[in-house]
mmCIF file of C-alpha atoms in Angstrom:
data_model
loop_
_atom_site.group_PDB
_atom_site.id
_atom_site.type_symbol
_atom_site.label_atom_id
_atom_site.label_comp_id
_atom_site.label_asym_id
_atom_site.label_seq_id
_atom_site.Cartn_x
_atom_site.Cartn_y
_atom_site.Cartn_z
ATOM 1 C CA UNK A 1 -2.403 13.915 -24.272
ATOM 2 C CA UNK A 2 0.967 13.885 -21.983
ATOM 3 C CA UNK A 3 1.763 10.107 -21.465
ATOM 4 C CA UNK A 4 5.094 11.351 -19.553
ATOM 5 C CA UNK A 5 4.937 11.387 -15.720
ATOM 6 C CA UNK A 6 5.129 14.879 -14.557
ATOM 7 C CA UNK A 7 3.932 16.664 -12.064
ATOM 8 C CA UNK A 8 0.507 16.734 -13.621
ATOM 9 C CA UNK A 9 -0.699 13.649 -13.626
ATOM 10 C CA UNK A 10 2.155 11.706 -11.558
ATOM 11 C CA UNK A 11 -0.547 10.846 -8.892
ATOM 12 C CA UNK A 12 -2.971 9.232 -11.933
ATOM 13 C CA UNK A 13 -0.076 6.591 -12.735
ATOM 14 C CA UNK A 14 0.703 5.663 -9.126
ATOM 15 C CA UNK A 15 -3.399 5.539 -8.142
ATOM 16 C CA UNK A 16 -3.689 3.049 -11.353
ATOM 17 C CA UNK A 17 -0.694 1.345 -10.922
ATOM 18 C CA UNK A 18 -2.347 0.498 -6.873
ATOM 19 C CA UNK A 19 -5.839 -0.469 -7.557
ATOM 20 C CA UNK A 20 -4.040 -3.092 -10.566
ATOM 21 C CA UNK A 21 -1.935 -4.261 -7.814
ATOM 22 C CA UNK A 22 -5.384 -5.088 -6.090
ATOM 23 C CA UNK A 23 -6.905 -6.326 -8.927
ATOM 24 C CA UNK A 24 -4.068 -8.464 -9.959
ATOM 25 C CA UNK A 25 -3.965 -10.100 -6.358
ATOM 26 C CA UNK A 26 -7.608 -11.336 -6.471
ATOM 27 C CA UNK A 27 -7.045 -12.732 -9.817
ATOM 28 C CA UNK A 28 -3.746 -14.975 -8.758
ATOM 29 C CA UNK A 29 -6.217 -16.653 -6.360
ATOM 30 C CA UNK A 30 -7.790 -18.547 -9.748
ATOM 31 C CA UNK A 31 -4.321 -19.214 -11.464
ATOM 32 C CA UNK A 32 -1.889 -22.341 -11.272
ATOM 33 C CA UNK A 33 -0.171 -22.266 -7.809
ATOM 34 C CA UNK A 34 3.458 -22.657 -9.761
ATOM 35 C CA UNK A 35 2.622 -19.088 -11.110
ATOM 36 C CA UNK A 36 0.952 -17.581 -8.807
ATOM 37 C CA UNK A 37 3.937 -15.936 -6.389
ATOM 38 C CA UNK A 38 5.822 -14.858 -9.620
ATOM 39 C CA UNK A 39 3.014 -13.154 -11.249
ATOM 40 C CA UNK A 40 2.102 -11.356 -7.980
ATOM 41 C CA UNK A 41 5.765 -10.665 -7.488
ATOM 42 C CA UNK A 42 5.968 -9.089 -10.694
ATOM 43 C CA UNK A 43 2.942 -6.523 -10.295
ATOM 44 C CA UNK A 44 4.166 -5.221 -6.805
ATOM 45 C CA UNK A 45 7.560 -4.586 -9.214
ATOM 46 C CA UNK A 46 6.154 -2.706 -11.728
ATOM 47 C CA UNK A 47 3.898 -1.053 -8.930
ATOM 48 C CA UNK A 48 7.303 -0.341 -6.874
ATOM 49 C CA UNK A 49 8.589 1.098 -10.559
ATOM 50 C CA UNK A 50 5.785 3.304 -11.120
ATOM 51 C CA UNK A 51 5.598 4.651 -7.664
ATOM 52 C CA UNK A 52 9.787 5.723 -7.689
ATOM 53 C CA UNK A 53 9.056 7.109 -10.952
ATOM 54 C CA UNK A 54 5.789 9.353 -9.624
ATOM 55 C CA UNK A 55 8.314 10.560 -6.811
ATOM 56 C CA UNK A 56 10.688 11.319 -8.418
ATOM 57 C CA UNK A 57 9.890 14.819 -7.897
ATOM 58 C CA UNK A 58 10.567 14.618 -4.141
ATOM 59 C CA UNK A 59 14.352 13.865 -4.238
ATOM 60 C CA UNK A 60 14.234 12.903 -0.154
ATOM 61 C CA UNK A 61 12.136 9.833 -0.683
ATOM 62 C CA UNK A 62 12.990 8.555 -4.064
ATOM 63 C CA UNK A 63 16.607 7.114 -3.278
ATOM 64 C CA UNK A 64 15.152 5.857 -0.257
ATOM 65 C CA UNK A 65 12.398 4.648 -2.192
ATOM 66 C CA UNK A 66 15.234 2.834 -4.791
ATOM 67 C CA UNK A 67 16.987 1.917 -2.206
ATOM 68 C CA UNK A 68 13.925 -0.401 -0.689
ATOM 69 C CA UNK A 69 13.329 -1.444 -4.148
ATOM 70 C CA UNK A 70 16.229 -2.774 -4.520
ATOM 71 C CA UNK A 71 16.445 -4.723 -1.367
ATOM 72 C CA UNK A 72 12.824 -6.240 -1.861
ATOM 73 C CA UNK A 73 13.879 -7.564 -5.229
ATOM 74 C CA UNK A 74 17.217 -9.600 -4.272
ATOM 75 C CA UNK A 75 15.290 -10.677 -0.983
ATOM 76 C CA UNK A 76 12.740 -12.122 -3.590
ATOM 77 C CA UNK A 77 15.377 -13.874 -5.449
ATOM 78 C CA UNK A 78 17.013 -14.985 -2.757
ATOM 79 C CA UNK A 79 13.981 -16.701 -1.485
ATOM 80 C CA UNK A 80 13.109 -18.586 -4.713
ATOM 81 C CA UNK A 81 17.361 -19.749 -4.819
ATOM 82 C CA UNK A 82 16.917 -20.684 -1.555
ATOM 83 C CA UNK A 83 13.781 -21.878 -0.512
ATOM 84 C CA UNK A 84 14.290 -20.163 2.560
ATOM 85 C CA UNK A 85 10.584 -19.278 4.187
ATOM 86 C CA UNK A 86 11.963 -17.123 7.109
ATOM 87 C CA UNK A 87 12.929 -14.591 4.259
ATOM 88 C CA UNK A 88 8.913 -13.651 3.993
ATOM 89 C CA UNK A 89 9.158 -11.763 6.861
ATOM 90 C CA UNK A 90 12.193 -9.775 5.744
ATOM 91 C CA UNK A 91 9.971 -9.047 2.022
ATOM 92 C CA UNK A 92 6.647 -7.810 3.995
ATOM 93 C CA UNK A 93 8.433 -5.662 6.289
ATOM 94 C CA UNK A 94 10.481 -3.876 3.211
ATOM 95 C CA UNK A 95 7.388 -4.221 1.151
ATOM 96 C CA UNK A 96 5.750 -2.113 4.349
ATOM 97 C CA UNK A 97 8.492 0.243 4.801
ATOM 98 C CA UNK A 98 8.097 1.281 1.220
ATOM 99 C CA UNK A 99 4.264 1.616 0.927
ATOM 100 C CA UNK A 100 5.028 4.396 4.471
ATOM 101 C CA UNK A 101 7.347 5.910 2.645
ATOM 102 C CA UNK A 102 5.387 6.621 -0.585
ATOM 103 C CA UNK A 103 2.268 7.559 2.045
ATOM 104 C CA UNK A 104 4.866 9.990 3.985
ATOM 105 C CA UNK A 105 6.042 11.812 0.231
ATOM 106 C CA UNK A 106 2.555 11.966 -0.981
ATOM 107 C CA UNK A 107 0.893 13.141 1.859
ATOM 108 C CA UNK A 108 3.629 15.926 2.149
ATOM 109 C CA UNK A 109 2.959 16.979 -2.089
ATOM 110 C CA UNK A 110 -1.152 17.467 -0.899
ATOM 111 C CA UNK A 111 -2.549 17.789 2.157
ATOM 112 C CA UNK A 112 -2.526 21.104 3.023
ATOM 113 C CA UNK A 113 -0.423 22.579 0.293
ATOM 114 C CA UNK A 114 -0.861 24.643 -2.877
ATOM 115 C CA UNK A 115 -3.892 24.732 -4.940
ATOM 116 C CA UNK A 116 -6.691 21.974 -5.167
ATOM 117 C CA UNK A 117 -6.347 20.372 -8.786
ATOM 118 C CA UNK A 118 -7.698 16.964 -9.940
ATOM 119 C CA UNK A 119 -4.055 15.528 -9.772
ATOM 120 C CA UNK A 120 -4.452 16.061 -5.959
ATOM 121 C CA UNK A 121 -7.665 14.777 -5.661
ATOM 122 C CA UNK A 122 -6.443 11.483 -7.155
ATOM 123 C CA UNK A 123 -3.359 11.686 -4.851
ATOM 124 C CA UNK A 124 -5.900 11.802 -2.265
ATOM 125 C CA UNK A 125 -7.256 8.318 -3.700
ATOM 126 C CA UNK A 126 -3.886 7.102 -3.839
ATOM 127 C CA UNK A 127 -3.320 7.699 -0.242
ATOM 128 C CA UNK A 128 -6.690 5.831 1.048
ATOM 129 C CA UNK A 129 -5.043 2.848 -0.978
ATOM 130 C CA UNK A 130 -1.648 3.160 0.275
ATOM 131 C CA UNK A 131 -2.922 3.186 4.320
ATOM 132 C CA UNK A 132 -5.424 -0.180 3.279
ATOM 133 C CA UNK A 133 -2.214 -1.867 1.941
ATOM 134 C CA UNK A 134 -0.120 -0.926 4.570
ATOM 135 C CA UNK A 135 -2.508 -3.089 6.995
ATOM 136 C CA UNK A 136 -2.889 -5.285 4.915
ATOM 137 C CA UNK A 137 1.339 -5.996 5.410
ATOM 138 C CA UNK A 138 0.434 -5.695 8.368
ATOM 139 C CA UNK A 139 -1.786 -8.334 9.613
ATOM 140 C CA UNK A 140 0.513 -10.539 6.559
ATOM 141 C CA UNK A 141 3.386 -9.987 9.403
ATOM 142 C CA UNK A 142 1.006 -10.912 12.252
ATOM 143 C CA UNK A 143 0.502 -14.053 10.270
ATOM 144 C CA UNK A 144 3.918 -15.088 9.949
ATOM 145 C CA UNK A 145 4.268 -14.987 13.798
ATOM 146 C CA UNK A 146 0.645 -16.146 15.080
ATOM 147 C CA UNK A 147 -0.929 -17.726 11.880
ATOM 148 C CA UNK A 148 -4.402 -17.962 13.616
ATOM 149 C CA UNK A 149 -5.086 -14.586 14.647
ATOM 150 C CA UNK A 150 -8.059 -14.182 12.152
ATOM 151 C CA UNK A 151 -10.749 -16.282 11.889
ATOM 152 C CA UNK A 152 -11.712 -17.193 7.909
ATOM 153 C CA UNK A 153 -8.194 -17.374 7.291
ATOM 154 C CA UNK A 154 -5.968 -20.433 5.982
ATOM 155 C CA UNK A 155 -2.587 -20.726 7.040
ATOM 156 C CA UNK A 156 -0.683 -20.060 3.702
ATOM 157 C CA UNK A 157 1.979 -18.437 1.969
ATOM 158 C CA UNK A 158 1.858 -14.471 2.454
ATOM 159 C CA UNK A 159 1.096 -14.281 -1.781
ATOM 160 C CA UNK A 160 -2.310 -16.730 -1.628
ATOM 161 C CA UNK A 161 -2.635 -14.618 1.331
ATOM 162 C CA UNK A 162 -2.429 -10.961 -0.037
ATOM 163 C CA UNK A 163 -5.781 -10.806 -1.516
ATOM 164 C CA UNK A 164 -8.077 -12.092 1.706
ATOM 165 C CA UNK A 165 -6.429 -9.906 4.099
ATOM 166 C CA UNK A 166 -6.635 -6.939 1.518
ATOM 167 C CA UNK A 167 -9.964 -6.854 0.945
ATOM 168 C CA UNK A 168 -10.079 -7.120 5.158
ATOM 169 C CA UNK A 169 -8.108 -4.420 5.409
ATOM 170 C CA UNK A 170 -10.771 -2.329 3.294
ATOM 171 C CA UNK A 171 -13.527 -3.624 5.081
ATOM 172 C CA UNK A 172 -12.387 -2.311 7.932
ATOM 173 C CA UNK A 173 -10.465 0.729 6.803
ATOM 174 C CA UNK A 174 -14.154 2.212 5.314
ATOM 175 C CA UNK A 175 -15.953 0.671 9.215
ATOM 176 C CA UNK A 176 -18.209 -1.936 6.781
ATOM 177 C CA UNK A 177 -17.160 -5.280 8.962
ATOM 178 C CA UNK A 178 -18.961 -7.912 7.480
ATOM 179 C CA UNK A 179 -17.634 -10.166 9.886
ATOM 180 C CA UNK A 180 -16.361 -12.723 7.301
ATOM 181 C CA UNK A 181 -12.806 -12.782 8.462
ATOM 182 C CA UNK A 182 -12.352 -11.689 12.077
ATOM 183 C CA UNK A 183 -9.801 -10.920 14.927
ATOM 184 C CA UNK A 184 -8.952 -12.981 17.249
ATOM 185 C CA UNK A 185 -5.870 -12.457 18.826
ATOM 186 C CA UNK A 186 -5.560 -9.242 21.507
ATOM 187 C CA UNK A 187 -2.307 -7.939 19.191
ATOM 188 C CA UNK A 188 -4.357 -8.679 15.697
ATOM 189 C CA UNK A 189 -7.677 -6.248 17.653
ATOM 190 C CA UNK A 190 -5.475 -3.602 18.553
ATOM 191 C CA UNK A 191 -4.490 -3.365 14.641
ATOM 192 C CA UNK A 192 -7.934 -3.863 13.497
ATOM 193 C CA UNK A 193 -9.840 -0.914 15.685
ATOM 194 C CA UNK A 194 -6.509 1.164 15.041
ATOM 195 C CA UNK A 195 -7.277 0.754 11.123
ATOM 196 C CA UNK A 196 -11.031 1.814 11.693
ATOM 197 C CA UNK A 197 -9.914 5.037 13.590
ATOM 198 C CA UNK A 198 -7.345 5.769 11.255
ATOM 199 C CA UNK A 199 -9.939 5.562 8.256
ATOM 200 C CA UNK A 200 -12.841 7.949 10.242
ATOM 201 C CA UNK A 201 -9.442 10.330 10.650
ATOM 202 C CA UNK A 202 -8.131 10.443 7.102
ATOM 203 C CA UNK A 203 -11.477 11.200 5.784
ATOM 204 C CA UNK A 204 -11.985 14.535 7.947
ATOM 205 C CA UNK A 205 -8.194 15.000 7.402
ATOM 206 C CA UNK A 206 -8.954 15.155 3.669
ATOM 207 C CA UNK A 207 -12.064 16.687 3.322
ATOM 208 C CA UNK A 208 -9.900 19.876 6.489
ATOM 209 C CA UNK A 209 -6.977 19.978 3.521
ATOM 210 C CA UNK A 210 -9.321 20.450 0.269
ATOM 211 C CA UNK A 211 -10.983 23.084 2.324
ATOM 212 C CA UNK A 212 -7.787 24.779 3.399
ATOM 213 C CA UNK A 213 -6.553 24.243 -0.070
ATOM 214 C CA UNK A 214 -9.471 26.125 -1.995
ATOM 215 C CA UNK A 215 -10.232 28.617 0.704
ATOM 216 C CA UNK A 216 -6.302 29.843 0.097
ATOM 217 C CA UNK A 217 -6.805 29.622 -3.982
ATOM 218 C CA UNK A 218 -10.195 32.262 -3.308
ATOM 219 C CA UNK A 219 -8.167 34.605 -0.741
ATOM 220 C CA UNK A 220 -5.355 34.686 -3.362
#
């Protein structure tokens, strides 16, 4: 088997490389709080890593893609020199800017375009993950500014934060709402019912593409 990242299995790494990001955020929640930023730091670097590397087949977004990289990184740093908390802001929104960015290449590499293959279909997956993240830096941002705009929620660092919101962001992204953590603020509603329609969208979005896809591989 092909370890390499090609354009075979590119969308395999980046889809694993996501849900670990997940995973690794609800497992900080049980480790030291002197660790826990760095570890989760760490992952979203190595995710950041293995997402420039899967793109790296779509020369317009991967030096934009380094580029953000790069600035994410020495913002990190120079909020652990510093102590500086104002800097969190500046991190989610490059941390956000990147997650559209990897949406906007991927979605461009598979919806609507060539032939259906299972690479796609994990792309797909990749791209479910990549719009529940992207709220979930989202309502992290509308916590910096109003840091009681959901109900169940502590008012904490945006890392002992990540995994709470993130598993909101699901909730909502797949219409579950269990109610557990809620909306309270009219800004922090408008994101949450714009996250449900985007997630009835993508689905019929996806399921309009495969068709597309496999109806062009039969004609051809």
């Amino acid at each position: 088997m092909n370890k390499k990242i090609n354009q075979e299995n590119n969308f395999y790494y980046m889809t694993f490389a996501l849900i670990g990001l997940l995973v690794t955020s609800s497992l900080v929640e049980v480790m030291p709080s002197g660790i826990l930023e760095y570890v989760l730091e760490g992952v979203i670097v190595l995710t950041f890593l293995v997402c420039i590397l899967s793109l790296r087949f779509d020369p317009r977004w991967k030096r934009f893609m380094q580029m953000l990289a790069l600035c994410w990184v020495l913002a990190s740093i120079l909020r652990q020199a510093l102590g500086i908390q104002e800097i969190d802001l500046l991190v989610l929104l490059i941390m956000f800017a990147f997650f559209w960015g990897t949406f906007r290449s991927i979605s461009r590499q598979i919806l609507f375009t060539g032939t259906v293959d299972s690479n796609k279909v994990v792309g797909s997956v990749a791209l479910f993950l990549l719009m529940g993240l992207m709220w979930t830096i989202a309502y992290l941002i509308v916590m910096e500014f109003a840091p009681h705009s959901f109900t169940g929620m502590s008012q904490m660092s945006w890392g002992k934060n990540f995994s709470q919101l993130a598993y909101f962001s699901f909730v909502t992204l797949t219409t579950l709402g269990y109610g557990d953590i809620s909306p309270i603020s009219p800004f922090s509603q408008v994101l949450v019912y714009m996250e449900a329609i985007a997630g009835v969208f993508y689905m019929a979005i996806v399921v309009a593409s495969l068709v597309s896809s496999n109806q062009g591989k039969q004609h051809g």
